[in-house]
Amino acid sequence: MASRRLRLAPSLLSADFADLAGAIRAAEAGGADAFHLDVMDGHFVPNITFGPALVRAVRARTKLPLDVHLMIERPAKYAEAFAKAGGDTLVFHVEASDSVDEAIRAVRATGAAVGAALRPDSPFDHVAPYVDRLDQVMVMSVYPGFSGQSFLPDVLPKVAEARRTLDAAGSAADISVDGGITTETAGPAAAYGATFFVCGNSVFASGSVADNLKSLRRAVDDGARRAVR
Ligand code: DX5
Ligand code: ZN
């Protein structure tokens, strides 16, 4: 496959919520390609974060694409609200209460791009029949709910399986990895075929946001050169 730009999407969950505008500016200046917004409802996952109002506030501060990760039950019901708030891609979980077909239809109807996410214990088979209708397949590399967890390397074969399936189908959909992406784990994820890297703590928890993004960029580019196919 022709090489394409690998994208880094800082997760604002790891930023200072009292200074999101500052976090957005720093990440943009440091070369972020998109922002990742983690919506949690206290039902699908134990944690609660934010809803469409915060997505709208972020939308007002950046022109970069907003990747909205819906860790919620009934994603179909909420798709329109998150699209209207400015989400460019709405990523629902295949384990949530709506059928995959229903969730895809609901997101597609809003005009937003459609992503389907897999928890670490969900096999790729759960999205395989739908790849032609997806713009992103998200392989979660931690159990959803909290930032700052350690990457689960057991998901790498699933990234490879997604890569093979999308290539065979001629799909240009992104394969995103979310959870525990650092300068150590981003490279292997890229080598196995991921194209979109969600990074929370590795961008915002310590040090300079720009330096952190530069190190992550180097890690994904180096990883992609060592492609395992
Ligand atoms: C976890 C979220 C992730 C998280 C990533 O449930 O979906 O997006 O914010 O944070 P790190 O990169 O710190 O694991
Ligand atoms: Zn996420």
PDB file of C-alpha atoms and ligand atoms in Angstrom:
ATOM      1  CA  MET A   1       0.000   0.000   0.000  1.00  0.00           C
ATOM      2  CA  ALA A   2       1.247   3.494  -0.793  1.00  0.00           C
ATOM      3  CA  SER A   3       2.464   5.213   2.313  1.00  0.00           C
ATOM      4  CA  ARG A   4       0.220   7.849   3.736  1.00  0.00           C
ATOM      5  CA  ARG A   5       0.481  10.367   6.507  1.00  0.00           C
ATOM      6  CA  LEU A   6       0.174   8.835   9.922  1.00  0.00           C
ATOM      7  CA  ARG A   7      -1.911  11.061  12.150  1.00  0.00           C
ATOM      8  CA  LEU A   8      -1.474  11.939  15.808  1.00  0.00           C
ATOM      9  CA  ALA A   9      -4.636  12.787  17.748  1.00  0.00           C
ATOM     10  CA  PRO A  10      -4.036  14.133  21.268  1.00  0.00           C
ATOM     11  CA  SER A  11      -6.772  13.083  23.672  1.00  0.00           C
ATOM     12  CA  LEU A  12      -8.071  16.079  25.592  1.00  0.00           C
ATOM     13  CA  LEU A  13      -9.053  13.779  28.470  1.00  0.00           C
ATOM     14  CA  SER A  14      -5.440  14.053  29.631  1.00  0.00           C
ATOM     15  CA  ALA A  15      -5.342  17.852  29.319  1.00  0.00           C
ATOM     16  CA  ASP A  16      -6.152  20.421  32.005  1.00  0.00           C
ATOM     17  CA  PHE A  17      -9.929  20.823  31.665  1.00  0.00           C
ATOM     18  CA  ALA A  18      -9.646  24.315  33.126  1.00  0.00           C
ATOM     19  CA  ASP A  19      -7.344  25.317  30.267  1.00  0.00           C
ATOM     20  CA  LEU A  20      -8.493  23.363  27.232  1.00  0.00           C
ATOM     21  CA  ALA A  21      -7.878  26.367  24.994  1.00  0.00           C
ATOM     22  CA  GLY A  22      -4.240  26.373  26.078  1.00  0.00           C
ATOM     23  CA  ALA A  23      -3.947  22.619  25.498  1.00  0.00           C
ATOM     24  CA  ILE A  24      -5.462  22.969  22.029  1.00  0.00           C
ATOM     25  CA  ARG A  25      -3.072  25.797  21.098  1.00  0.00           C
ATOM     26  CA  ALA A  26      -0.042  23.884  22.348  1.00  0.00           C
ATOM     27  CA  ALA A  27      -1.003  20.715  20.503  1.00  0.00           C
ATOM     28  CA  GLU A  28      -1.753  22.574  17.276  1.00  0.00           C
ATOM     29  CA  ALA A  29       1.569  24.406  17.468  1.00  0.00           C
ATOM     30  CA  GLY A  30       3.273  21.062  18.118  1.00  0.00           C
ATOM     31  CA  GLY A  31       1.865  19.496  14.940  1.00  0.00           C
ATOM     32  CA  ALA A  32      -1.224  17.565  16.095  1.00  0.00           C
ATOM     33  CA  ASP A  33      -3.361  16.299  13.205  1.00  0.00           C
ATOM     34  CA  ALA A  34      -6.702  15.981  15.018  1.00  0.00           C
ATOM     35  CA  PHE A  35      -8.157  16.020  18.516  1.00  0.00           C
ATOM     36  CA  HIS A  36      -9.687  13.000  20.232  1.00  0.00           C
ATOM     37  CA  LEU A  37     -12.608  13.587  22.595  1.00  0.00           C
ATOM     38  CA  ASP A  38     -13.581  10.848  25.035  1.00  0.00           C
ATOM     39  CA  VAL A  39     -17.288  10.803  25.822  1.00  0.00           C
ATOM     40  CA  MET A  40     -18.180   8.496  28.742  1.00  0.00           C
ATOM     41  CA  ASP A  41     -21.653   7.983  30.164  1.00  0.00           C
ATOM     42  CA  GLY A  42     -21.142   6.074  33.416  1.00  0.00           C
ATOM     43  CA  HIS A  43     -23.028   3.083  31.930  1.00  0.00           C
ATOM     44  CA  PHE A  44     -20.988   1.731  29.048  1.00  0.00           C
ATOM     45  CA  VAL A  45     -17.901   2.560  31.113  1.00  0.00           C
ATOM     46  CA  PRO A  46     -17.647   3.324  34.835  1.00  0.00           C
ATOM     47  CA  ASN A  47     -16.384   6.866  34.289  1.00  0.00           C
ATOM     48  CA  ILE A  48     -18.288  10.026  33.257  1.00  0.00           C
ATOM     49  CA  THR A  49     -16.636  12.775  31.219  1.00  0.00           C
ATOM     50  CA  PHE A  50     -18.562  15.227  29.016  1.00  0.00           C
ATOM     51  CA  GLY A  51     -21.167  15.589  26.291  1.00  0.00           C
ATOM     52  CA  PRO A  52     -21.909  17.675  23.192  1.00  0.00           C
ATOM     53  CA  ALA A  53     -21.511  21.042  24.943  1.00  0.00           C
ATOM     54  CA  LEU A  54     -17.807  20.469  25.449  1.00  0.00           C
ATOM     55  CA  VAL A  55     -17.374  19.214  21.872  1.00  0.00           C
ATOM     56  CA  ARG A  56     -18.965  22.474  20.713  1.00  0.00           C
ATOM     57  CA  ALA A  57     -16.603  24.530  22.882  1.00  0.00           C
ATOM     58  CA  VAL A  58     -13.585  22.710  21.446  1.00  0.00           C
ATOM     59  CA  ARG A  59     -14.963  23.113  17.921  1.00  0.00           C
ATOM     60  CA  ALA A  60     -14.956  26.878  18.436  1.00  0.00           C
ATOM     61  CA  ARG A  61     -11.220  26.807  19.227  1.00  0.00           C
ATOM     62  CA  THR A  62      -9.767  24.672  16.434  1.00  0.00           C
ATOM     63  CA  LYS A  63     -10.163  23.826  12.785  1.00  0.00           C
ATOM     64  CA  LEU A  64      -8.477  20.431  13.184  1.00  0.00           C
ATOM     65  CA  PRO A  65     -10.732  17.372  12.800  1.00  0.00           C
ATOM     66  CA  LEU A  66     -12.507  16.249  15.959  1.00  0.00           C
ATOM     67  CA  ASP A  67     -12.541  12.502  16.551  1.00  0.00           C
ATOM     68  CA  VAL A  68     -15.351  11.862  19.021  1.00  0.00           C
ATOM     69  CA  HIS A  69     -15.062   8.538  20.851  1.00  0.00           C
ATOM     70  CA  LEU A  70     -18.495   7.565  22.143  1.00  0.00           C
ATOM     71  CA  MET A  71     -18.048   5.249  25.119  1.00  0.00           C
ATOM     72  CA  ILE A  72     -21.785   5.328  25.679  1.00  0.00           C
ATOM     73  CA  GLU A  73     -24.846   3.128  25.429  1.00  0.00           C
ATOM     74  CA  ARG A  74     -27.317   3.939  22.646  1.00  0.00           C
ATOM     75  CA  PRO A  75     -24.846   5.770  20.389  1.00  0.00           C
ATOM     76  CA  ALA A  76     -27.437   6.023  17.599  1.00  0.00           C
ATOM     77  CA  LYS A  77     -29.615   8.209  19.776  1.00  0.00           C
ATOM     78  CA  TYR A  78     -26.832  10.717  20.407  1.00  0.00           C
ATOM     79  CA  ALA A  79     -25.136  10.777  16.982  1.00  0.00           C
ATOM     80  CA  GLU A  80     -26.973  13.846  15.755  1.00  0.00           C
ATOM     81  CA  ALA A  81     -26.155  15.895  18.852  1.00  0.00           C
ATOM     82  CA  PHE A  82     -22.438  15.139  18.602  1.00  0.00           C
ATOM     83  CA  ALA A  83     -22.369  15.810  14.856  1.00  0.00           C
ATOM     84  CA  LYS A  84     -24.163  19.130  15.319  1.00  0.00           C
ATOM     85  CA  ALA A  85     -21.691  20.028  18.052  1.00  0.00           C
ATOM     86  CA  GLY A  86     -18.905  19.715  15.486  1.00  0.00           C
ATOM     87  CA  GLY A  87     -17.654  16.140  15.629  1.00  0.00           C
ATOM     88  CA  ASP A  88     -16.061  15.170  12.300  1.00  0.00           C
ATOM     89  CA  THR A  89     -15.790  11.457  13.046  1.00  0.00           C
ATOM     90  CA  LEU A  90     -18.103   9.705  15.482  1.00  0.00           C
ATOM     91  CA  VAL A  91     -16.675   6.457  16.786  1.00  0.00           C
ATOM     92  CA  PHE A  92     -19.165   4.135  18.479  1.00  0.00           C
ATOM     93  CA  HIS A  93     -18.471   0.863  20.281  1.00  0.00           C
ATOM     94  CA  VAL A  94     -19.605  -2.409  18.729  1.00  0.00           C
ATOM     95  CA  GLU A  95     -20.296  -3.667  22.283  1.00  0.00           C
ATOM     96  CA  ALA A  96     -22.826  -0.886  22.977  1.00  0.00           C
ATOM     97  CA  SER A  97     -26.552  -1.557  23.059  1.00  0.00           C
ATOM     98  CA  ASP A  98     -27.371  -0.586  19.428  1.00  0.00           C
ATOM     99  CA  SER A  99     -26.640  -2.981  16.608  1.00  0.00           C
ATOM    100  CA  VAL A 100     -23.591  -2.129  14.513  1.00  0.00           C
ATOM    101  CA  ASP A 101     -25.846  -1.615  11.506  1.00  0.00           C
ATOM    102  CA  GLU A 102     -28.077   0.806  13.401  1.00  0.00           C
ATOM    103  CA  ALA A 103     -25.154   2.801  14.756  1.00  0.00           C
ATOM    104  CA  ILE A 104     -23.516   3.073  11.326  1.00  0.00           C
ATOM    105  CA  ARG A 105     -26.775   4.265   9.773  1.00  0.00           C
ATOM    106  CA  ALA A 106     -27.354   6.838  12.508  1.00  0.00           C
ATOM    107  CA  VAL A 107     -23.865   8.325  12.231  1.00  0.00           C
ATOM    108  CA  ARG A 108     -23.891   8.269   8.438  1.00  0.00           C
ATOM    109  CA  ALA A 109     -27.231  10.103   8.433  1.00  0.00           C
ATOM    110  CA  THR A 110     -25.611  13.034  10.253  1.00  0.00           C
ATOM    111  CA  GLY A 111     -22.967  13.484   7.545  1.00  0.00           C
ATOM    112  CA  ALA A 112     -20.130  12.723   9.980  1.00  0.00           C
ATOM    113  CA  ALA A 113     -17.498  10.090   9.227  1.00  0.00           C
ATOM    114  CA  VAL A 114     -18.135   6.729  10.889  1.00  0.00           C
ATOM    115  CA  GLY A 115     -15.809   4.815  13.181  1.00  0.00           C
ATOM    116  CA  ALA A 116     -16.354   1.535  14.999  1.00  0.00           C
ATOM    117  CA  ALA A 117     -14.350   0.727  18.120  1.00  0.00           C
ATOM    118  CA  LEU A 118     -13.432  -2.654  19.589  1.00  0.00           C
ATOM    119  CA  ARG A 119     -12.660  -3.227  23.246  1.00  0.00           C
ATOM    120  CA  PRO A 120      -9.507  -5.290  23.788  1.00  0.00           C
ATOM    121  CA  ASP A 121     -11.618  -8.438  24.331  1.00  0.00           C
ATOM    122  CA  SER A 122     -13.737  -8.008  21.178  1.00  0.00           C
ATOM    123  CA  PRO A 123     -12.529  -9.868  18.089  1.00  0.00           C
ATOM    124  CA  PHE A 124     -12.081  -8.161  14.740  1.00  0.00           C
ATOM    125  CA  ASP A 125     -14.930 -10.391  13.411  1.00  0.00           C
ATOM    126  CA  HIS A 126     -17.372  -7.999  15.057  1.00  0.00           C
ATOM    127  CA  VAL A 127     -16.544  -5.281  12.533  1.00  0.00           C
ATOM    128  CA  ALA A 128     -15.311  -7.353   9.593  1.00  0.00           C
ATOM    129  CA  PRO A 129     -18.717  -7.533   7.845  1.00  0.00           C
ATOM    130  CA  TYR A 130     -19.007  -3.726   7.934  1.00  0.00           C
ATOM    131  CA  VAL A 131     -15.594  -2.520   6.753  1.00  0.00           C
ATOM    132  CA  ASP A 132     -16.968  -1.191   3.458  1.00  0.00           C
ATOM    133  CA  ARG A 133     -19.173   1.194   5.437  1.00  0.00           C
ATOM    134  CA  LEU A 134     -16.554   2.478   7.871  1.00  0.00           C
ATOM    135  CA  ASP A 135     -14.111   5.384   7.762  1.00  0.00           C
ATOM    136  CA  GLN A 136     -12.242   4.186  10.841  1.00  0.00           C
ATOM    137  CA  VAL A 137     -11.728   0.968  12.764  1.00  0.00           C
ATOM    138  CA  MET A 138     -10.548   1.681  16.302  1.00  0.00           C
ATOM    139  CA  VAL A 139      -8.607  -1.038  18.085  1.00  0.00           C
ATOM    140  CA  MET A 140      -8.587  -0.158  21.748  1.00  0.00           C
ATOM    141  CA  SER A 141      -5.331  -1.020  23.433  1.00  0.00           C
ATOM    142  CA  VAL A 142      -6.652  -0.499  26.989  1.00  0.00           C
ATOM    143  CA  TYR A 143     -10.054  -1.189  28.518  1.00  0.00           C
ATOM    144  CA  PRO A 144     -12.060   1.995  27.949  1.00  0.00           C
ATOM    145  CA  GLY A 145     -12.714   4.296  30.880  1.00  0.00           C
ATOM    146  CA  PHE A 146      -9.540   6.057  31.941  1.00  0.00           C
ATOM    147  CA  SER A 147      -6.443   7.677  30.510  1.00  0.00           C
ATOM    148  CA  GLY A 148      -2.964   6.750  31.683  1.00  0.00           C
ATOM    149  CA  GLN A 149      -3.322   2.945  31.476  1.00  0.00           C
ATOM    150  CA  SER A 150      -0.673   0.637  30.024  1.00  0.00           C
ATOM    151  CA  PHE A 151      -0.836  -0.534  26.409  1.00  0.00           C
ATOM    152  CA  LEU A 152      -1.994  -4.148  25.969  1.00  0.00           C
ATOM    153  CA  PRO A 153       0.335  -5.709  23.368  1.00  0.00           C
ATOM    154  CA  ASP A 154      -2.066  -8.630  22.844  1.00  0.00           C
ATOM    155  CA  VAL A 155      -4.154  -6.362  20.586  1.00  0.00           C
ATOM    156  CA  LEU A 156      -1.385  -6.061  17.977  1.00  0.00           C
ATOM    157  CA  PRO A 157      -2.471  -9.150  15.999  1.00  0.00           C
ATOM    158  CA  LYS A 158      -5.926  -7.559  15.776  1.00  0.00           C
ATOM    159  CA  VAL A 159      -4.359  -4.430  14.275  1.00  0.00           C
ATOM    160  CA  ALA A 160      -2.633  -6.659  11.721  1.00  0.00           C
ATOM    161  CA  GLU A 161      -5.887  -8.464  10.950  1.00  0.00           C
ATOM    162  CA  ALA A 162      -7.631  -5.120  10.435  1.00  0.00           C
ATOM    163  CA  ARG A 163      -4.786  -4.008   8.140  1.00  0.00           C
ATOM    164  CA  ARG A 164      -5.012  -7.158   6.011  1.00  0.00           C
ATOM    165  CA  THR A 165      -8.798  -6.961   5.769  1.00  0.00           C
ATOM    166  CA  LEU A 166      -8.919  -3.268   4.849  1.00  0.00           C
ATOM    167  CA  ASP A 167      -6.156  -3.687   2.271  1.00  0.00           C
ATOM    168  CA  ALA A 168      -7.921  -6.685   0.738  1.00  0.00           C
ATOM    169  CA  ALA A 169     -11.162  -4.707   0.566  1.00  0.00           C
ATOM    170  CA  GLY A 170      -9.403  -1.692  -0.973  1.00  0.00           C
ATOM    171  CA  SER A 171     -10.576   0.391   1.962  1.00  0.00           C
ATOM    172  CA  ALA A 172      -8.828   3.645   2.837  1.00  0.00           C
ATOM    173  CA  ALA A 173     -10.354   3.650   6.325  1.00  0.00           C
ATOM    174  CA  ASP A 174      -8.079   4.552   9.198  1.00  0.00           C
ATOM    175  CA  ILE A 175      -7.012   1.998  11.739  1.00  0.00           C
ATOM    176  CA  SER A 176      -6.757   3.836  15.010  1.00  0.00           C
ATOM    177  CA  VAL A 177      -5.174   2.671  18.229  1.00  0.00           C
ATOM    178  CA  ASP A 178      -6.322   4.141  21.509  1.00  0.00           C
ATOM    179  CA  GLY A 179      -4.854   3.612  24.935  1.00  0.00           C
ATOM    180  CA  GLY A 180      -1.327   3.636  26.310  1.00  0.00           C
ATOM    181  CA  ILE A 181       0.268   5.000  23.144  1.00  0.00           C
ATOM    182  CA  THR A 182       3.773   6.209  24.007  1.00  0.00           C
ATOM    183  CA  THR A 183       7.111   6.493  22.237  1.00  0.00           C
ATOM    184  CA  GLU A 184       7.598   2.770  23.052  1.00  0.00           C
ATOM    185  CA  THR A 185       4.214   1.460  21.893  1.00  0.00           C
ATOM    186  CA  ALA A 186       3.426   3.779  18.950  1.00  0.00           C
ATOM    187  CA  GLY A 187       6.131   2.198  16.791  1.00  0.00           C
ATOM    188  CA  PRO A 188       4.845  -1.384  17.087  1.00  0.00           C
ATOM    189  CA  ALA A 189       1.270  -0.192  16.470  1.00  0.00           C
ATOM    190  CA  ALA A 190       2.427   1.571  13.299  1.00  0.00           C
ATOM    191  CA  ALA A 191       4.424  -1.477  12.219  1.00  0.00           C
ATOM    192  CA  TYR A 192       1.300  -3.626  12.482  1.00  0.00           C
ATOM    193  CA  GLY A 193      -0.647  -1.180  10.326  1.00  0.00           C
ATOM    194  CA  ALA A 194      -2.263   1.510  12.465  1.00  0.00           C
ATOM    195  CA  THR A 195      -2.597   4.934  10.818  1.00  0.00           C
ATOM    196  CA  PHE A 196      -4.216   7.054  13.533  1.00  0.00           C
ATOM    197  CA  PHE A 197      -2.748   7.310  17.013  1.00  0.00           C
ATOM    198  CA  VAL A 198      -4.675   8.586  19.995  1.00  0.00           C
ATOM    199  CA  CYS A 199      -2.289   9.911  22.627  1.00  0.00           C
ATOM    200  CA  GLY A 200      -3.376  11.193  26.015  1.00  0.00           C
ATOM    201  CA  ASN A 201      -0.860  11.086  28.821  1.00  0.00           C
ATOM    202  CA  SER A 202       2.094  10.810  26.462  1.00  0.00           C
ATOM    203  CA  VAL A 203       1.220  14.271  25.124  1.00  0.00           C
ATOM    204  CA  PHE A 204      -0.178  16.130  28.112  1.00  0.00           C
ATOM    205  CA  ALA A 205       0.959  14.521  31.375  1.00  0.00           C
ATOM    206  CA  SER A 206       4.510  15.884  31.554  1.00  0.00           C
ATOM    207  CA  GLY A 207       7.116  17.797  29.610  1.00  0.00           C
ATOM    208  CA  SER A 208       6.540  19.963  26.565  1.00  0.00           C
ATOM    209  CA  VAL A 209       3.550  19.150  24.376  1.00  0.00           C
ATOM    210  CA  ALA A 210       5.535  20.035  21.251  1.00  0.00           C
ATOM    211  CA  ASP A 211       8.509  17.873  22.255  1.00  0.00           C
ATOM    212  CA  ASN A 212       6.197  14.996  23.150  1.00  0.00           C
ATOM    213  CA  LEU A 213       4.467  15.194  19.777  1.00  0.00           C
ATOM    214  CA  LYS A 214       7.814  15.331  17.997  1.00  0.00           C
ATOM    215  CA  SER A 215       8.972  12.144  19.773  1.00  0.00           C
ATOM    216  CA  LEU A 216       5.692  10.384  18.990  1.00  0.00           C
ATOM    217  CA  ARG A 217       5.949  11.446  15.334  1.00  0.00           C
ATOM    218  CA  ARG A 218       9.413   9.930  15.140  1.00  0.00           C
ATOM    219  CA  ALA A 219       8.167   6.736  16.803  1.00  0.00           C
ATOM    220  CA  VAL A 220       5.275   6.203  14.372  1.00  0.00           C
ATOM    221  CA  ASP A 221       7.381   7.020  11.320  1.00  0.00           C
ATOM    222  CA  ASP A 222      10.124   4.613  12.449  1.00  0.00           C
ATOM    223  CA  GLY A 223       7.506   1.965  13.232  1.00  0.00           C
ATOM    224  CA  ALA A 224       5.864   2.252   9.826  1.00  0.00           C
ATOM    225  CA  ARG A 225       9.250   1.646   8.171  1.00  0.00           C
ATOM    226  CA  ARG A 226       9.477  -1.678  10.026  1.00  0.00           C
ATOM    227  CA  ALA A 227       6.058  -2.781   8.738  1.00  0.00           C
ATOM    228  CA  VAL A 228       5.027  -6.312   9.819  1.00  0.00           C
ATOM    229  CA  ARG A 229       2.589  -7.663   7.248  1.00  0.00           C
TER     230      ARG A 229
HETATM  231  C1  DX5 B   1      -9.611   5.602  27.371  1.00  0.00           C
HETATM  232  C2  DX5 B   1      -9.776   6.624  26.281  1.00  0.00           C
HETATM  233  C3  DX5 B   1      -8.487   7.057  25.693  1.00  0.00           C
HETATM  234  C4  DX5 B   1      -7.571   7.746  26.663  1.00  0.00           C
HETATM  235  C5  DX5 B   1      -6.178   7.671  26.134  1.00  0.00           C
HETATM  236  O1  DX5 B   1     -10.837   5.081  27.708  1.00  0.00           O
HETATM  237  O2  DX5 B   1     -10.575   6.123  25.230  1.00  0.00           O
HETATM  238  O3  DX5 B   1      -8.698   7.883  24.560  1.00  0.00           O
HETATM  239  O4  DX5 B   1      -7.905   9.093  26.872  1.00  0.00           O
HETATM  240  O5  DX5 B   1      -5.292   8.125  27.114  1.00  0.00           O
HETATM  241  P1  DX5 B   1      -3.837   7.490  27.254  1.00  0.00           P
HETATM  242  O6  DX5 B   1      -3.141   7.783  25.960  1.00  0.00           O
HETATM  243  O7  DX5 B   1      -3.251   8.215  28.416  1.00  0.00           O
HETATM  244  O8  DX5 B   1      -3.999   6.024  27.469  1.00  0.00           O
HETATM  245 ZN    ZN B   2     -10.585   7.371  23.401  1.00  0.00          ZN
END
